[in-house]
Coordinates of C-alpha atoms and ligand atoms in Angstrom, one line a residue:
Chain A
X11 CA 85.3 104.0 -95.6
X12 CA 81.7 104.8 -94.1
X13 CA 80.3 101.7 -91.9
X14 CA 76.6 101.9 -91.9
X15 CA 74.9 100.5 -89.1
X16 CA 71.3 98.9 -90.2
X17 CA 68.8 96.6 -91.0
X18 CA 67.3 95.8 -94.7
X19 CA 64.0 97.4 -93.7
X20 CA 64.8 100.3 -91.6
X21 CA 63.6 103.2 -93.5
X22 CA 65.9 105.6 -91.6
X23 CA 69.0 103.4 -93.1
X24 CA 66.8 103.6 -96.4
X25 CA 66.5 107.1 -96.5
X26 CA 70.4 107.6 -96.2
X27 CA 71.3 105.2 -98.5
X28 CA 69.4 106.3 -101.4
X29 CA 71.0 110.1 -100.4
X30 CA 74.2 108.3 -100.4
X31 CA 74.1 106.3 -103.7
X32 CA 72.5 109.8 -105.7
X33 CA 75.5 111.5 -104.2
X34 CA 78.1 108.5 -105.2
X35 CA 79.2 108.2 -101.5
X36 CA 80.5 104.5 -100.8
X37 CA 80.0 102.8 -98.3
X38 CA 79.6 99.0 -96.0
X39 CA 77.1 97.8 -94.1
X40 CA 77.4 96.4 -90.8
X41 CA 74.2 94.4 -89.7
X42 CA 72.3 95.9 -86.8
X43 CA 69.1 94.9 -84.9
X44 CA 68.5 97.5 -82.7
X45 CA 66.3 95.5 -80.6
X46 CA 68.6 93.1 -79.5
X47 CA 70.2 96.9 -77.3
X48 CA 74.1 95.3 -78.0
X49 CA 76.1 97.4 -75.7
X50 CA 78.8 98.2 -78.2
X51 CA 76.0 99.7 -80.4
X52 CA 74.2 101.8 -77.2
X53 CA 77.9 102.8 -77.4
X54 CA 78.0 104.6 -80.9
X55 CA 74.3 105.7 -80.5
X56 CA 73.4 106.4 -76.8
X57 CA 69.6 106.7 -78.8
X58 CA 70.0 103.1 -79.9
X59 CA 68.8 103.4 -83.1
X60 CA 69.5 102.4 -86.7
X61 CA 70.8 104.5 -88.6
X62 CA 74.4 105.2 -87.2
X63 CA 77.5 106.2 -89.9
X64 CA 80.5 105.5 -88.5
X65 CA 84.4 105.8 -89.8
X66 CA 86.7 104.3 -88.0
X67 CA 89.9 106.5 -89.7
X68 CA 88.2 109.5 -88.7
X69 CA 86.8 108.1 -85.5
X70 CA 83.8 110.2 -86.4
X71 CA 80.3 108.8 -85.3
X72 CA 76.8 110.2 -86.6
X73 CA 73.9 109.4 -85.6
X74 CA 69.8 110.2 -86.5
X75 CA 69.2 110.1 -90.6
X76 CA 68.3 113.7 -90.6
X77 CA 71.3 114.9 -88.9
X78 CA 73.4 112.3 -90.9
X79 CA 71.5 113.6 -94.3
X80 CA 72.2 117.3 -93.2
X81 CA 76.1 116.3 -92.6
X82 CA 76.3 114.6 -96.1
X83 CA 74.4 117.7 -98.0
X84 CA 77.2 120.1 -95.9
X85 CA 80.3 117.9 -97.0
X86 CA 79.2 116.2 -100.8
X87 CA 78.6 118.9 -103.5
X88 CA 76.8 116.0 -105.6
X89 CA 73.5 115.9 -106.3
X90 CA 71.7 118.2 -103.6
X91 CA 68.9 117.6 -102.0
X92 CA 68.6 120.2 -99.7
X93 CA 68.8 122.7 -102.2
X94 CA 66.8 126.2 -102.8
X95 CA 65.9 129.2 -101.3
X96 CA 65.5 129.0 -97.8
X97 CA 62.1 128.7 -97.8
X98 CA 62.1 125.7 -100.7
X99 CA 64.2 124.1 -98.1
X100 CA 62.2 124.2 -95.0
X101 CA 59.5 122.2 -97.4
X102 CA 61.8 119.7 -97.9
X103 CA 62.4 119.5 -94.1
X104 CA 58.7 119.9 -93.2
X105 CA 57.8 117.0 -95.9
X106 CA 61.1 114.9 -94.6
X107 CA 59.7 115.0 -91.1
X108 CA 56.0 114.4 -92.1
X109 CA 57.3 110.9 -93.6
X110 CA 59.7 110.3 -91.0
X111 CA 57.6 111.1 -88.2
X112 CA 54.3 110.9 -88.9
X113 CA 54.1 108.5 -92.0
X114 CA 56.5 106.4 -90.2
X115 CA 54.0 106.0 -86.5
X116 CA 51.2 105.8 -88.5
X117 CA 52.4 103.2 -91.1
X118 CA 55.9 102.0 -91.3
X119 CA 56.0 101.4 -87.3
X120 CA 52.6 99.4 -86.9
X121 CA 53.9 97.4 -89.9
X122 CA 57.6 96.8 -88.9
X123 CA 56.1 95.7 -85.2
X124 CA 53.2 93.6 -86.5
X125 CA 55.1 91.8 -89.1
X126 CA 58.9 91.8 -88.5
X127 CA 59.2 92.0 -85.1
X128 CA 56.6 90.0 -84.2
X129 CA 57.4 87.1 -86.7
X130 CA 61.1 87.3 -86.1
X131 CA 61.5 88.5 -82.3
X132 CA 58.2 88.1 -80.4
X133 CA 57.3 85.2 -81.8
X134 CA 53.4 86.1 -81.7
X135 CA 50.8 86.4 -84.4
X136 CA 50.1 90.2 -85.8
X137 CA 47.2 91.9 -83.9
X138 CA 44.9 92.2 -87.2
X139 CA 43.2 95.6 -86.1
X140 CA 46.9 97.0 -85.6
X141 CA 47.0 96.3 -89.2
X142 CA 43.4 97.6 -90.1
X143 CA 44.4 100.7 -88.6
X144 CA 47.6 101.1 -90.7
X145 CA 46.1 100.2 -93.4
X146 CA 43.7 102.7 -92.9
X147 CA 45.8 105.5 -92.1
X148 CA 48.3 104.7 -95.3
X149 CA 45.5 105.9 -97.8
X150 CA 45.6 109.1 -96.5
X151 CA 49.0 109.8 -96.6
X152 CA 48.9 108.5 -100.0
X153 CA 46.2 110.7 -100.9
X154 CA 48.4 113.8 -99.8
X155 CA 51.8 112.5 -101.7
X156 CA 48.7 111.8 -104.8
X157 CA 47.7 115.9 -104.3
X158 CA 51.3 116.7 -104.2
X159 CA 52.8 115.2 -107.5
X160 CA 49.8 116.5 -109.3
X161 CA 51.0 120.0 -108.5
X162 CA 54.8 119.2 -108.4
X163 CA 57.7 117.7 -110.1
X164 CA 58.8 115.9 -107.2
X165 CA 56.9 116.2 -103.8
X166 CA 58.9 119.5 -102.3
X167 CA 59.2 121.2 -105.9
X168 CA 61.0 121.4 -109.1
X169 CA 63.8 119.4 -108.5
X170 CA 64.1 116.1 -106.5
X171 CA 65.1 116.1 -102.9
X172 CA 65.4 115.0 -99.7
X173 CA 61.8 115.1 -99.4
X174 CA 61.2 112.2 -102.0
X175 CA 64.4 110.0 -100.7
X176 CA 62.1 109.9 -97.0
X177 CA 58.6 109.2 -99.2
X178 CA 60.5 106.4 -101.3
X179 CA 61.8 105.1 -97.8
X180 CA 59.0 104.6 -95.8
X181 CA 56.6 103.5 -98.9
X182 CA 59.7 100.6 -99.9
X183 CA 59.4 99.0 -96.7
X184 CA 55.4 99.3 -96.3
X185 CA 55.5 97.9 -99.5
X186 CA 57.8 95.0 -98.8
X187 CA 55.3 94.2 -95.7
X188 CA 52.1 94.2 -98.3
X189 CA 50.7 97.1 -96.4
X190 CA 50.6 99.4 -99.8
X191 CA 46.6 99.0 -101.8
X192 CA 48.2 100.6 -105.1
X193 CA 45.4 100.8 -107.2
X194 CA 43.9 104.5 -106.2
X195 CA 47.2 106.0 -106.2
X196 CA 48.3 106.3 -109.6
X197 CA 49.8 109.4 -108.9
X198 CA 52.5 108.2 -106.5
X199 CA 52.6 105.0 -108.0
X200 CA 53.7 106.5 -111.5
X201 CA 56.8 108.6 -109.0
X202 CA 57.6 105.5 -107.4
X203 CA 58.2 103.3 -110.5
X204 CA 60.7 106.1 -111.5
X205 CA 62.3 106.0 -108.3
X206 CA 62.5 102.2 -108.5
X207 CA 64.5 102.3 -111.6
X208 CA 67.1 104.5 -109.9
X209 CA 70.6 103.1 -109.6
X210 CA 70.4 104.2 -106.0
X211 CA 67.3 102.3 -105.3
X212 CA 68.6 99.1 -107.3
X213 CA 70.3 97.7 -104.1
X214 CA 67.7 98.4 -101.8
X215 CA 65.3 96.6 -103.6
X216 CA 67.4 93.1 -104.3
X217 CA 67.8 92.6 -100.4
X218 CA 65.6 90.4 -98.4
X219 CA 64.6 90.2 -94.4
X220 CA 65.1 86.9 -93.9
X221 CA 62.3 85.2 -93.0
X222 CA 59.8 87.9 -94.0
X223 CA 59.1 88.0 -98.3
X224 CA 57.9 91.0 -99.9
X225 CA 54.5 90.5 -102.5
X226 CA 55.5 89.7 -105.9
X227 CA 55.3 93.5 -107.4
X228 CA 57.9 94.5 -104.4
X229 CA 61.4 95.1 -106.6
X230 CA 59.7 94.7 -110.0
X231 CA 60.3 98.2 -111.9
X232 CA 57.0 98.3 -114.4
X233 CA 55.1 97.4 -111.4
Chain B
X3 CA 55.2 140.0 -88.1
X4 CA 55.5 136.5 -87.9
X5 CA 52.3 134.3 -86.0
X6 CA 53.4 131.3 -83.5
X7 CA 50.6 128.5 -83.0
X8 CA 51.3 127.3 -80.0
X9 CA 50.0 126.2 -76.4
X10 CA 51.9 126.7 -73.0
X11 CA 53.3 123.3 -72.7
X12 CA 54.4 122.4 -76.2
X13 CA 57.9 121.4 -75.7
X14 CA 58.9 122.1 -79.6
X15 CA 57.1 125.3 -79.4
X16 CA 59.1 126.7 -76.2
X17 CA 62.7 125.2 -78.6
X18 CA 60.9 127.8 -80.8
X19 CA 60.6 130.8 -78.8
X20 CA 64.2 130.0 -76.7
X21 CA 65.6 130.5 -80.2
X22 CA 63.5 133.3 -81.4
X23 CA 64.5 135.2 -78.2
X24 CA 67.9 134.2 -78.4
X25 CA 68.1 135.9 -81.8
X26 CA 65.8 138.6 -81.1
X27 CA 63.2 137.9 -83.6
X28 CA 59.5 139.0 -82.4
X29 CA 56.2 137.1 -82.8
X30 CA 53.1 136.9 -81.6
X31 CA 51.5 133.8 -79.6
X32 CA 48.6 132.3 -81.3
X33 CA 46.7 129.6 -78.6
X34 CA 46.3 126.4 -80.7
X35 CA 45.2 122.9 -78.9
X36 CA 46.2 120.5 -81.3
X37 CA 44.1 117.8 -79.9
X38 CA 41.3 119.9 -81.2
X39 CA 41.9 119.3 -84.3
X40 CA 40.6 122.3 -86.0
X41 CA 40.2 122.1 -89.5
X42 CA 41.8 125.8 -90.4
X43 CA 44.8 124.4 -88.3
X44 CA 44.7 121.2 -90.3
X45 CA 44.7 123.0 -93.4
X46 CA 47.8 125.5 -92.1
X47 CA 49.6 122.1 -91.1
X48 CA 48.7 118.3 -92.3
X49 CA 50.5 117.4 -89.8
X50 CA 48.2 118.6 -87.5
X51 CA 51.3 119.5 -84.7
X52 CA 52.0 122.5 -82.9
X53 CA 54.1 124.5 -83.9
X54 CA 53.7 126.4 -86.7
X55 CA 55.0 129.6 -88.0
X56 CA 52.9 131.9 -90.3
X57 CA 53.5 135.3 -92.0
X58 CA 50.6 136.3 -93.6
X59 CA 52.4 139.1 -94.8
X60 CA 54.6 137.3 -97.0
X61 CA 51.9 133.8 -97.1
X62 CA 54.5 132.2 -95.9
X63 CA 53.9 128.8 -93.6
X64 CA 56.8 126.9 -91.8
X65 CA 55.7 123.9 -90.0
X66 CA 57.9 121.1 -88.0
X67 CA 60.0 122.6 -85.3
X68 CA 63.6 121.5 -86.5
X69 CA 62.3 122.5 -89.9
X70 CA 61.5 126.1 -88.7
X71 CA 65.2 126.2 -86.7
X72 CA 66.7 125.1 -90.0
X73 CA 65.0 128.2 -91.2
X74 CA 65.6 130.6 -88.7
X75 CA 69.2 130.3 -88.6
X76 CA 69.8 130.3 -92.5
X77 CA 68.0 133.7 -92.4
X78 CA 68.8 135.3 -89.0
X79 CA 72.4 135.9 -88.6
X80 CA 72.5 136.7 -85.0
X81 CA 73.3 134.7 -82.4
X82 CA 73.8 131.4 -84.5
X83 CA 72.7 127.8 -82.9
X84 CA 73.6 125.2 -85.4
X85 CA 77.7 126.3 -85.5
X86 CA 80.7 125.1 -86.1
X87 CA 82.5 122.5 -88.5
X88 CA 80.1 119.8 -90.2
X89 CA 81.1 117.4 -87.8
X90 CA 80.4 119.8 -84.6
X91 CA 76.8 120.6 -86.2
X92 CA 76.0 117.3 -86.9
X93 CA 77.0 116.7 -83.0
X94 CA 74.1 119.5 -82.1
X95 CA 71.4 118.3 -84.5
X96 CA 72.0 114.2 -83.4
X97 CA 71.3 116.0 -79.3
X98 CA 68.7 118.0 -80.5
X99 CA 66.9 114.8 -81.9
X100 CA 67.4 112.7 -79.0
X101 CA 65.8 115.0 -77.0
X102 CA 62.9 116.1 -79.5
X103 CA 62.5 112.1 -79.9
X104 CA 63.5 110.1 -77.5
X105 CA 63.6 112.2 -74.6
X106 CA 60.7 113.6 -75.8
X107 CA 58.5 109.8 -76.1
X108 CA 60.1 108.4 -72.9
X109 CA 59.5 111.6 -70.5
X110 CA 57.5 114.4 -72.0
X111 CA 54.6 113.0 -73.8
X112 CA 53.5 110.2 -71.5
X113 CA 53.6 113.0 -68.2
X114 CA 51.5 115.7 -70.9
X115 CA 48.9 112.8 -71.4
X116 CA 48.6 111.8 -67.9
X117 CA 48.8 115.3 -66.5
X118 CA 47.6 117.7 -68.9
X119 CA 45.7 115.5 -71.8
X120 CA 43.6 113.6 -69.3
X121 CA 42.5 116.6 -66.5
X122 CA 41.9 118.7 -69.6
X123 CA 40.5 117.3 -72.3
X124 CA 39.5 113.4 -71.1
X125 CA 38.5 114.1 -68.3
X126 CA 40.2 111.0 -66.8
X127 CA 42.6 110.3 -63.7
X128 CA 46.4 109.7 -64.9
X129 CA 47.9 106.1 -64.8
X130 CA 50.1 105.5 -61.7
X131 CA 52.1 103.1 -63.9
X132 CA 53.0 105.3 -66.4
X133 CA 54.0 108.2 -64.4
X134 CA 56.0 105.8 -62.7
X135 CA 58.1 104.6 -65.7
X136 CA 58.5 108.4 -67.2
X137 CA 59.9 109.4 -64.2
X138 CA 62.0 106.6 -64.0
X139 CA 63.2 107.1 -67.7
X140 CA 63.8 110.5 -67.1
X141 CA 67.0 109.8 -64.7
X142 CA 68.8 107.9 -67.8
X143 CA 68.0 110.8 -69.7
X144 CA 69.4 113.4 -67.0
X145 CA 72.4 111.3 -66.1
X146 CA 73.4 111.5 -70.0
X147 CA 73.0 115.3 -69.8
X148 CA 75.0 115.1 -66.2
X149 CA 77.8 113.5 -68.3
X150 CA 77.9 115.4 -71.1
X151 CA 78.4 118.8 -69.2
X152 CA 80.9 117.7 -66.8
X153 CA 83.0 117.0 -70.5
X154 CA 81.9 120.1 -72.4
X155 CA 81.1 123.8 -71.8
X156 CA 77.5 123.0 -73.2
X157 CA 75.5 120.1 -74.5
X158 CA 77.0 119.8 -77.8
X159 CA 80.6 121.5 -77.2
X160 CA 82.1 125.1 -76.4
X161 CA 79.4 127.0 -77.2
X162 CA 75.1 127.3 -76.6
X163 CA 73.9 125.8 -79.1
X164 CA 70.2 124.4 -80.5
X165 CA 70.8 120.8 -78.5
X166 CA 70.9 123.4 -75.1
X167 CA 67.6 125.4 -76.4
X168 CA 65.8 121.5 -77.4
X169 CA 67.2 120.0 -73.9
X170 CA 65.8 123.5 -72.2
X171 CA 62.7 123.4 -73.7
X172 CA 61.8 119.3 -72.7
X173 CA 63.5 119.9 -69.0
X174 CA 61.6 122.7 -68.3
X175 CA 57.5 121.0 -69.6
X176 CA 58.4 118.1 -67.8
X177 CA 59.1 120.1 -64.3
X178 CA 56.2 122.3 -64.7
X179 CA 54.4 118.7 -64.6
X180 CA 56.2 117.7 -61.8
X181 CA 58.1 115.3 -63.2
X182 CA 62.1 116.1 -62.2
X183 CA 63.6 115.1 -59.5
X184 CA 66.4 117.5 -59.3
X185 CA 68.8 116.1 -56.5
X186 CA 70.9 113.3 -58.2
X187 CA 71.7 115.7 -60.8
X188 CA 73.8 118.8 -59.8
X189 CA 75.5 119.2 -63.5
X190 CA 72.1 119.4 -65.1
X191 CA 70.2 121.3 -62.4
X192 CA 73.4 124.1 -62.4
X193 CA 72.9 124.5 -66.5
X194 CA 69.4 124.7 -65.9
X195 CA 69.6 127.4 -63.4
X196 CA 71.7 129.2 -66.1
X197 CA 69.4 129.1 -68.7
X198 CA 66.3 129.8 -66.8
X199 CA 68.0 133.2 -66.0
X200 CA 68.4 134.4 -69.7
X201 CA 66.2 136.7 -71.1
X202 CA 64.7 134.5 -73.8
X203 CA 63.4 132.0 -71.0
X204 CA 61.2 134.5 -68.7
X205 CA 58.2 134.9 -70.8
X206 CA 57.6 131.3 -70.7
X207 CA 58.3 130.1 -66.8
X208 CA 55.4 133.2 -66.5
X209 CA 53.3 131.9 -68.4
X210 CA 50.7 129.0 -67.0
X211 CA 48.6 126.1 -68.6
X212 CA 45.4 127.3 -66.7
X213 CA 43.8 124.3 -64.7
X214 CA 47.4 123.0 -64.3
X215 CA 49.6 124.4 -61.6
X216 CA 53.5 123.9 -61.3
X217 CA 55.6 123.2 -58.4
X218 CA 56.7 125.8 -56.1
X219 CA 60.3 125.6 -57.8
X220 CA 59.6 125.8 -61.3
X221 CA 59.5 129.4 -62.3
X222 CA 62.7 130.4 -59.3
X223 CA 65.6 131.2 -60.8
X224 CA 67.4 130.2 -58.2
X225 CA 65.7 127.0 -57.4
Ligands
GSH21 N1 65.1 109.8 -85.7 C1 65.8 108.5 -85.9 C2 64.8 107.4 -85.8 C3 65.5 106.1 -86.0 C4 64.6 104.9 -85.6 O1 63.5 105.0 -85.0 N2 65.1 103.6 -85.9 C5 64.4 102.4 -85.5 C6 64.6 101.3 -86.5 S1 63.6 101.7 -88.0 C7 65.1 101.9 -84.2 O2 66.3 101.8 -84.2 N3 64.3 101.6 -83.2 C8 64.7 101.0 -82.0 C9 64.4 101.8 -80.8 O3 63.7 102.9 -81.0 O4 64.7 101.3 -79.7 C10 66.5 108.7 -87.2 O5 66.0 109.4 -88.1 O6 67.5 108.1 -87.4
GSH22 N1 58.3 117.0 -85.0 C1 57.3 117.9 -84.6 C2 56.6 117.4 -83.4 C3 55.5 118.3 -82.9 C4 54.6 117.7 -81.9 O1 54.6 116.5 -81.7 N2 53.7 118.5 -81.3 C5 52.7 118.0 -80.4 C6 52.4 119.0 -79.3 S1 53.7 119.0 -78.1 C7 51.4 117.9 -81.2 O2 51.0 118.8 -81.9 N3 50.7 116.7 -81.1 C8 49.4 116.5 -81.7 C9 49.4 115.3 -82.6 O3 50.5 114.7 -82.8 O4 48.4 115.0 -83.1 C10 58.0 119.2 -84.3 O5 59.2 119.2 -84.0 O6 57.4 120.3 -84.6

């Protein structure tokens, strides 16, 4: 069986486990904090990063969510999410890096480092024009996800896809760290209460960081 | 004919061209500064990143470089990069991250802001500290490559693949800047010497950021 090495609010290891519950792949999770840099993990991921998918049968070791998401796509039939013409599917790559990259150091990073790692690691306050900043820069990726579902299904095109997995990621854990203003984004907030209800997204939503609590609204559905 | 928006030293654009000349696919260069921030780029990209691919022919826009290789190689028969089983192409596309991302944030990025950003664009002297620590991260970096070619005929296994083309494309922005200290690391500098030989590297150790000048050894084949 697939080990998953992660963290309840990495989005990387959020990403891949909503790919792997639409596609029925099972799986354990082995907690990781990458920054603690445990040599056994530097080991399996000389990047020393969360995500890394590891089965010990196989002795097979993947590492980086995209090239993990790519392997999974390659060697599970179910429920594609790569999936198109070949130009259909470098929009789903272009919009998976947007959230992974630039969503993610815009947002999700600020957040995670003002208000995990601080709290749990650094043991320091949050640096409250960090958090301006983020908070800032979220509205105007929201806006962009807002401009996309009005002229979409789903954010890469007809069908749901990889794309959407990486928004709903990145947006679940911004939201857990009350860094998401919903109320002029009724576009993506109408797509992410459908994605909320989603078997795969059920699990996700029931875990806490210990420590750090989400706002009320986090794992409510009709919210 | 497909358009490349690029500048000199973007690492992900010269990944681009390596494979593009490797599969014999022609382009013309389009000079785009990123840091501009030009609003027709903006609109082309909301990322705002170089590169990007355009073929205003077939209105066709391809943006984020692993994206665009993604592309290139589902279309482009020749001379594939991402080969092999699953498990061998998920090997290539975990190398090709760590050096688009963390080779990439440890090495490349701080030397372009301190050597290129600054004396172009801010006007400002770069920050002895932080050239320091880039050039001391890049010797973990090379040390891993050292290791991984005394184990395999290229980065990722028996044959050139995209990891080779991404590790190509950081090595060689970070020596134009200065920033590689070649002689603890034979392996690397020998699979170096081999790739700056092929004809899809030449055009680009020609070509100079102007107001920025290489070392001496940078564009020698034999050097
Ligand atoms: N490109 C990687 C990024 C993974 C990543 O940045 N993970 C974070 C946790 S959310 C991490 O492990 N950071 C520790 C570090 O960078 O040292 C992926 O997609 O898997
Ligand atoms: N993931 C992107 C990264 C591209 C990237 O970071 N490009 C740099 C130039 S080397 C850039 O445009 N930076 C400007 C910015 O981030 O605003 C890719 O692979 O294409």
């Amino acid at each position: 069986m697939w080990q998953l090495y992660q963290f309840p609010l990495c989005p990387f290891s959020r990403k891949l486990r909503l790919l792997m519950g639409e596609k029925n792949i099972s799986y354990e999770l082995v907690r990781e904090n990458p920054w603690e840099e445990r040599d056994e993990f530097w080991a399996l991921n000389p990047a020393g990063r969360t995500p890394v998918l590891h089965d010990p049968e196989k002795n097979l070791t993947l590492c980086d969510s995209r090239a993990i998401c790519e392997y999974l796509e390659e060697t599970v039939e179910r429920s594609p999410m790569i999936n198109g013409t070949a130009a259909g599917r470098a929009e789903i790559r272009r919009l998976t890096a947007l959230m992974d990259e630039n969503f993610y150091g815009d947002v999700t990073a600020p957040l995670l480092h003002e208000r995990m790692k601080k709290r749990l690691v650094l043991k320091q306050s949050p640096d409250s024009r960090v958090l301006r900043d983020a908070m800032r820069l979220v509205h105007g990726h929201l806006d962009y996800l807002d401009w996309l579902i009005d002229n979409r299904a789903w954010l890469a095109g007809p069908t749901m896809s990889l794309a959407d997995l990486a928004a709903a990621a990145q947006i679940s854990v911004v939201d857990y760290l009350g860094g998401i203003d919903w109320r002029d984004h009724q576009q993506t907030k109408r797509w992410y209460a459908v994605f909320k209800s989603r078997p795969s997204f059920r699990p996700l939503l029931g875990e806490k960081m210990v420590g750090i609590h989400p706002p009320e609204h986090y794992a409510k559905v009709d919210a």
